[in-house]
mmCIF file with all atom_site columns, C-alpha atoms in Angstrom:
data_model
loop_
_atom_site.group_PDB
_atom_site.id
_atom_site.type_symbol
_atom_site.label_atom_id
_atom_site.label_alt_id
_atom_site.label_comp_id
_atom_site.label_asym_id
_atom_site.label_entity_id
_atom_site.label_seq_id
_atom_site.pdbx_PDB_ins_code
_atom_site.Cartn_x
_atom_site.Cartn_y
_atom_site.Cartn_z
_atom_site.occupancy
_atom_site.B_iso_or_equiv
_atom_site.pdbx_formal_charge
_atom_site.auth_seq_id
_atom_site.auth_comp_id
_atom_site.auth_asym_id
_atom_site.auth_atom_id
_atom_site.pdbx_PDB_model_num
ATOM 1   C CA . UNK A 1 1   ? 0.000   0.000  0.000  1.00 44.00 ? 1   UNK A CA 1
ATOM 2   C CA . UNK A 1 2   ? 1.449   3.617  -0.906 1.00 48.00 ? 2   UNK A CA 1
ATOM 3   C CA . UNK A 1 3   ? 1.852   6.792  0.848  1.00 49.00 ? 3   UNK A CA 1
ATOM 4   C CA . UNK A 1 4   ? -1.177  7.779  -1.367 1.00 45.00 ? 4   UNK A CA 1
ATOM 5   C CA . UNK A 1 5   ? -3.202  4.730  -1.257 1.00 44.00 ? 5   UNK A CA 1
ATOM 6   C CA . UNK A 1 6   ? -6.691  5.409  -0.224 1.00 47.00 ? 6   UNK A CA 1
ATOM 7   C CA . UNK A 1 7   ? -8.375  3.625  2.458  1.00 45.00 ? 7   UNK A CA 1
ATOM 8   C CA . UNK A 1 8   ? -11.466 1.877  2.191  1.00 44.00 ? 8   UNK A CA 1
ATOM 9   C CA . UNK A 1 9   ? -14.841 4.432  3.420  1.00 45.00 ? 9   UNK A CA 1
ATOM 10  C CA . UNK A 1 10  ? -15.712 3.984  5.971  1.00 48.00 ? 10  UNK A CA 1
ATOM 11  C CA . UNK A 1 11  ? -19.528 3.031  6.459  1.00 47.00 ? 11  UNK A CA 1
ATOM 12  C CA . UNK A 1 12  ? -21.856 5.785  7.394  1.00 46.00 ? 12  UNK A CA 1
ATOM 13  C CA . UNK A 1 13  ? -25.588 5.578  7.914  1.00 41.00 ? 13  UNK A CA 1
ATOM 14  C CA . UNK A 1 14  ? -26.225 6.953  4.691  1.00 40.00 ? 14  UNK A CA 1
ATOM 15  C CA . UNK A 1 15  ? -25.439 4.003  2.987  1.00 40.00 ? 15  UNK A CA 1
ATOM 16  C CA . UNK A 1 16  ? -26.585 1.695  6.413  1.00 42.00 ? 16  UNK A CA 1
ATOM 17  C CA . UNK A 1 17  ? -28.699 -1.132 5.585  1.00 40.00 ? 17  UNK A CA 1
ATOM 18  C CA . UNK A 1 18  ? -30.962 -0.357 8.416  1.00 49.00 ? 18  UNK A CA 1
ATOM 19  C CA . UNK A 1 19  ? -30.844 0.042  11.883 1.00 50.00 ? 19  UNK A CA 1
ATOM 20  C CA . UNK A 1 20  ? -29.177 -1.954 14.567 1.00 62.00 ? 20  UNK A CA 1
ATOM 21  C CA . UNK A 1 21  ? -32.412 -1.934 16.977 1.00 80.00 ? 21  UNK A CA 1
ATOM 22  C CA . UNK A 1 22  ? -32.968 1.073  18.402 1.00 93.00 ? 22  UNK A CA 1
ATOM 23  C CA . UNK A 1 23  ? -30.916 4.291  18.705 1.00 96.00 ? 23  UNK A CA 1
ATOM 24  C CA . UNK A 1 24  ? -28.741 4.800  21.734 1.00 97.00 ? 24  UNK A CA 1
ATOM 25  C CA . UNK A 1 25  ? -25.894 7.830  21.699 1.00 97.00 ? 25  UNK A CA 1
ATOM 26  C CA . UNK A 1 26  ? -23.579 8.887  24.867 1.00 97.00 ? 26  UNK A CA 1
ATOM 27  C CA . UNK A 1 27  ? -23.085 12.461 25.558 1.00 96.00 ? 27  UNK A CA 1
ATOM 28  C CA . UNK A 1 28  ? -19.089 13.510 26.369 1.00 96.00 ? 28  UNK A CA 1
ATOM 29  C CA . UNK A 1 29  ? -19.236 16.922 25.952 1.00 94.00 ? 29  UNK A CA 1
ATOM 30  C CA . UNK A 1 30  ? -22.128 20.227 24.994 1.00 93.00 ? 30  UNK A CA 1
ATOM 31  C CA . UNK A 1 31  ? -21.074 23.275 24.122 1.00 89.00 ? 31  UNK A CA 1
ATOM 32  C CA . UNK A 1 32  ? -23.486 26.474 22.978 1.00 90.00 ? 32  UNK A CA 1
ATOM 33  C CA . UNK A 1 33  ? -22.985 27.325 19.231 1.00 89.00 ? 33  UNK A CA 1
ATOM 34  C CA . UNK A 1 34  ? -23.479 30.852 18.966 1.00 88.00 ? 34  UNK A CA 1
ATOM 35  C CA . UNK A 1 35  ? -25.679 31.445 15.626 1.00 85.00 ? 35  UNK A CA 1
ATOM 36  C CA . UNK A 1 36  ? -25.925 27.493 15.583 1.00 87.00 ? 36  UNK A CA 1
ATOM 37  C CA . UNK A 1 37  ? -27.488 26.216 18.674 1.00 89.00 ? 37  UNK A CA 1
ATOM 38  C CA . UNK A 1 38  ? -26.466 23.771 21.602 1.00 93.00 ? 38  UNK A CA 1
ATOM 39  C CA . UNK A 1 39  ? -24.683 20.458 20.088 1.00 95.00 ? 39  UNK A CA 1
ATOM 40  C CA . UNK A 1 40  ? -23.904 17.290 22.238 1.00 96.00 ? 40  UNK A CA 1
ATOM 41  C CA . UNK A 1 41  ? -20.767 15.731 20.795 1.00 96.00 ? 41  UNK A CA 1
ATOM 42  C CA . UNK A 1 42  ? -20.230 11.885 21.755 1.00 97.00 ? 42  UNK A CA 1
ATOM 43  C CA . UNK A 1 43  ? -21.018 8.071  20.101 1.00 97.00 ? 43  UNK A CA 1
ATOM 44  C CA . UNK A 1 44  ? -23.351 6.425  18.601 1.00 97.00 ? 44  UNK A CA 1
ATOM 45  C CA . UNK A 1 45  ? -23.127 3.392  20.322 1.00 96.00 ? 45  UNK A CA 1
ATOM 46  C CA . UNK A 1 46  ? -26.515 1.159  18.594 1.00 95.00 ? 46  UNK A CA 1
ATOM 47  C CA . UNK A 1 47  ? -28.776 2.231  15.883 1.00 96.00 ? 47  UNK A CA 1
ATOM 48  C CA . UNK A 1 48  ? -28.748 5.163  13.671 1.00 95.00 ? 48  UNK A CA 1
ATOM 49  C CA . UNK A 1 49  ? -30.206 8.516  13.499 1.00 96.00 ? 49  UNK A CA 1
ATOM 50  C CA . UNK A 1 50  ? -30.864 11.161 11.208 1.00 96.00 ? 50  UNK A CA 1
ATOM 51  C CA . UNK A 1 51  ? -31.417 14.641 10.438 1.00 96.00 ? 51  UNK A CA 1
ATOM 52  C CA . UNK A 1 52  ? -35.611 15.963 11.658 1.00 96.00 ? 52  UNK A CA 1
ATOM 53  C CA . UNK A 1 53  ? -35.847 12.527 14.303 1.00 96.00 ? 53  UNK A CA 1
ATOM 54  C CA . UNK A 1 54  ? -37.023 13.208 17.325 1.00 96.00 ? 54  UNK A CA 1
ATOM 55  C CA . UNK A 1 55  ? -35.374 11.825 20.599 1.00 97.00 ? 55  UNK A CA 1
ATOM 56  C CA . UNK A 1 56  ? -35.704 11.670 24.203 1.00 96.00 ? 56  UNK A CA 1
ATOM 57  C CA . UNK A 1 57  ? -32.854 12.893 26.148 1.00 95.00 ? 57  UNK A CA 1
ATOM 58  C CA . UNK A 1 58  ? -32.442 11.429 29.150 1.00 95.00 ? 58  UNK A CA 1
ATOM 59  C CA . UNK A 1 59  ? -31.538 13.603 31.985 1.00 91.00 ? 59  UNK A CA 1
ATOM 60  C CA . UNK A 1 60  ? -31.734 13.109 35.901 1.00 88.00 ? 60  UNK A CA 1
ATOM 61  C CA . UNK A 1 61  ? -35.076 14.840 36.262 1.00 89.00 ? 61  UNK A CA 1
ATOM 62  C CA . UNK A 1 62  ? -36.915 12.763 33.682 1.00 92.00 ? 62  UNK A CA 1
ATOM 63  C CA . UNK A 1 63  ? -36.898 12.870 29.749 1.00 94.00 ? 63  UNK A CA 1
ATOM 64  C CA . UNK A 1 64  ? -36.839 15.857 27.087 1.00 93.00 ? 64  UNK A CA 1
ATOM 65  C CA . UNK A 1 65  ? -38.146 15.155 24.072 1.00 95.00 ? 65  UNK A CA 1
ATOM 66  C CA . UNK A 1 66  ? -35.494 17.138 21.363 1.00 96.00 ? 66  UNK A CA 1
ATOM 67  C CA . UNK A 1 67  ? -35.147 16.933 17.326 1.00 96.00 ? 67  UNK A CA 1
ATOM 68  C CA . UNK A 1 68  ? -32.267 16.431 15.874 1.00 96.00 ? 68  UNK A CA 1
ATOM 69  C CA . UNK A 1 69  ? -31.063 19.677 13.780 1.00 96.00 ? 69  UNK A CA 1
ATOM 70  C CA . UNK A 1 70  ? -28.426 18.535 12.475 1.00 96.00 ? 70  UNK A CA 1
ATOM 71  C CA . UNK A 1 71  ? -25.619 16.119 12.565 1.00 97.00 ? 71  UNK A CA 1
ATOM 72  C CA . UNK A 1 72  ? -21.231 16.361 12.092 1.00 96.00 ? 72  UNK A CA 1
ATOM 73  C CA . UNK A 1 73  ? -18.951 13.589 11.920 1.00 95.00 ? 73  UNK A CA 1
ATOM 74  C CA . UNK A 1 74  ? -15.326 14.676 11.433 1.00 93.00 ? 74  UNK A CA 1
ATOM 75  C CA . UNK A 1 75  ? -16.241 18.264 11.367 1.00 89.00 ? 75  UNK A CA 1
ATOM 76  C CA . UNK A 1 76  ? -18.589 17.888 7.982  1.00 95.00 ? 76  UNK A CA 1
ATOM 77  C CA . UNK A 1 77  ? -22.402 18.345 7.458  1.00 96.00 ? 77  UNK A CA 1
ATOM 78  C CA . UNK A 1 78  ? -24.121 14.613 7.420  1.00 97.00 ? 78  UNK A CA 1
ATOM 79  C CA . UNK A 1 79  ? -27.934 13.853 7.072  1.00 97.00 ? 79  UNK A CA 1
ATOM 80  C CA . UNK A 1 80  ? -27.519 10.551 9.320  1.00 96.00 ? 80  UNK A CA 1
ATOM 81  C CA . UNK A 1 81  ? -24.691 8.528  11.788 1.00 96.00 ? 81  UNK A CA 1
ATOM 82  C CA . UNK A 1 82  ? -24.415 5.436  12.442 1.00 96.00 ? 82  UNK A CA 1
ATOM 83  C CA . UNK A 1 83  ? -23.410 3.020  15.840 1.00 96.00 ? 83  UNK A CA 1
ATOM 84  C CA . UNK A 1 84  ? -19.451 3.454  16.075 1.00 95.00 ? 84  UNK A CA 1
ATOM 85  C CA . UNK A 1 85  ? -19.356 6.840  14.457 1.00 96.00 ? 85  UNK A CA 1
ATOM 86  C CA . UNK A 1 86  ? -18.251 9.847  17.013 1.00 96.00 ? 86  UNK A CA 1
ATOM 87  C CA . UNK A 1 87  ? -21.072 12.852 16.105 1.00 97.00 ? 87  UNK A CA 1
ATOM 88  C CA . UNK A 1 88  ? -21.947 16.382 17.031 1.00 97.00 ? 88  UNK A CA 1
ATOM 89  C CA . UNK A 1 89  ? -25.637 16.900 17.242 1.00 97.00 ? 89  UNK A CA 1
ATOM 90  C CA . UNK A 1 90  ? -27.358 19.447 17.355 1.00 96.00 ? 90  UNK A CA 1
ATOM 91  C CA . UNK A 1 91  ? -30.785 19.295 19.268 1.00 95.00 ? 91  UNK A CA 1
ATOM 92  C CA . UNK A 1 92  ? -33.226 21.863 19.176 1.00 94.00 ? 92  UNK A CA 1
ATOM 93  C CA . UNK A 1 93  ? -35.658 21.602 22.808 1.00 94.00 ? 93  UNK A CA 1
ATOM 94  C CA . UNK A 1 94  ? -32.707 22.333 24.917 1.00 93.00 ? 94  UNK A CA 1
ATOM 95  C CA . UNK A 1 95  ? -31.684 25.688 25.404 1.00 92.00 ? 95  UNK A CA 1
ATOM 96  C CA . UNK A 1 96  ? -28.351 26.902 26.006 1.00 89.00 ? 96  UNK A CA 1
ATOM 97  C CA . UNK A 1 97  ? -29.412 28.333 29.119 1.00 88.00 ? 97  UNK A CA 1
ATOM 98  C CA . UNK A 1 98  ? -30.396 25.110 30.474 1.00 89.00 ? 98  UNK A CA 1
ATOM 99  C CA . UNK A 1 99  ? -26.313 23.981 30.191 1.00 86.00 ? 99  UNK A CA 1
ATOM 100 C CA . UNK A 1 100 ? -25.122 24.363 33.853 1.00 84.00 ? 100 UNK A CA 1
ATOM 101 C CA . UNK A 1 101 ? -22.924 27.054 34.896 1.00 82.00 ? 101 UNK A CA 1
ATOM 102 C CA . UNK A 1 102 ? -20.546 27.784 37.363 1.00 82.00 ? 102 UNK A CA 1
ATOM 103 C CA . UNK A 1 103 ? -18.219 30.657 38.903 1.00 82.00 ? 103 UNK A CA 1
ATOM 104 C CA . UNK A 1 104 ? -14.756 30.376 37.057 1.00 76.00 ? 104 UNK A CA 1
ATOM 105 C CA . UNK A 1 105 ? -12.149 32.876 37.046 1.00 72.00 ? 105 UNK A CA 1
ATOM 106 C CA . UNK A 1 106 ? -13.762 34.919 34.339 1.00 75.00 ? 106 UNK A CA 1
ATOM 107 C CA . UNK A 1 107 ? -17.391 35.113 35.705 1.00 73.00 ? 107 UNK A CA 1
ATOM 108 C CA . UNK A 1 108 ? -19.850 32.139 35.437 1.00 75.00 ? 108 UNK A CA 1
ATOM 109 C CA . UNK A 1 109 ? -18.610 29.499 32.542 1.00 77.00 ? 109 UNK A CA 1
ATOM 110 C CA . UNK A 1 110 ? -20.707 26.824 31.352 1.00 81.00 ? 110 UNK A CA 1
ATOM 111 C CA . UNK A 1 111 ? -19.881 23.319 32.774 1.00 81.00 ? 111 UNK A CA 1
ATOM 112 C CA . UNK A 1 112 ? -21.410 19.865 30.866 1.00 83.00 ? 112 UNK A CA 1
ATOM 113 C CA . UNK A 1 113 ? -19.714 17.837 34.162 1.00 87.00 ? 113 UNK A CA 1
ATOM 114 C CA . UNK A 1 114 ? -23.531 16.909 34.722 1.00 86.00 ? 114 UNK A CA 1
ATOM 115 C CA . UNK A 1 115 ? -24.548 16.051 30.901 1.00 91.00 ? 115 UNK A CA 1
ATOM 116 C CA . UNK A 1 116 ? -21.678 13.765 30.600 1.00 93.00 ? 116 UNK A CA 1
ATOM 117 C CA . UNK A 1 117 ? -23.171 10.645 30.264 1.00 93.00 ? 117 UNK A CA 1
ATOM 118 C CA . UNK A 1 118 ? -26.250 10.964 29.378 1.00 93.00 ? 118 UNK A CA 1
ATOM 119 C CA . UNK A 1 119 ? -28.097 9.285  27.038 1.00 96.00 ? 119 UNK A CA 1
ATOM 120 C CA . UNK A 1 120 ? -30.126 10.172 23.871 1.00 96.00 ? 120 UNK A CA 1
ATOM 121 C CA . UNK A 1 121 ? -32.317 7.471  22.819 1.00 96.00 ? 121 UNK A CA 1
ATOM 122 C CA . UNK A 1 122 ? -34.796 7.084  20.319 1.00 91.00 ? 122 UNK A CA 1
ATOM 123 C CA . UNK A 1 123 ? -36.797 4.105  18.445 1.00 72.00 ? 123 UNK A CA 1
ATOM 124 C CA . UNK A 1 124 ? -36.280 2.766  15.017 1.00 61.00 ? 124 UNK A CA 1
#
């Protein structure tokens, strides 16, 4: 294989043959967008989800029902991702105000600590 030898693509969940049961994705991180909205970057672990599904997020004082915006893998646009892909998505029904903050050195910053882990989770 050469220095310019092209790997194989990998498989995305636009070309998926279908889900693998339902959709399950782990939050590691949210940040506020300005101009964009709130996205929760993390993995896809089952399943596969796609641009205008709705979701429940799951968060400690019971679920949020959000849609799905839109979605990046490796920093470019995608209608869909599938389990094993890392993704950005952003959900519209949570508000950036509704990402925790705390007192930092600057004034209050926003901390995730408490999203991290969470689930998204939505049926086939």
């Amino acid at each position: 294989m050469g220095i310019f030898s092209r790997r194989p693509a990998a498989r995305g969940a636009a070309d998926a043959d279908g889900p693998a049961g339902p959709f399950r994705f782990t939050v590691e991180r949210v940040f506020a967008v300005p101009a964009r909205g709130v996205v929760f970057t993390g993995t896809v672990t089952s399943g596969t989800v796609r641009v205008g599904q709705s979701a429940q997020l799951r968060l400690a004082d019971g679920p949020r029902t959000v849609t799905v915006e839109a979605i990046d893998v490796r920093r470019r646009k995608r209608t869909g991702a599938a389990a094993g892909e890392e993704a950005g998505l952003y959900l519209a029904g949570f508000p950036a105000a509704e990402i925790p903050r705390v007192l930092g050195h600057c004034g209050a910053v926003q901390d995730d600590s408490a999203l991290r882990g969470t689930e998204i989770v939505a049926e086939p």
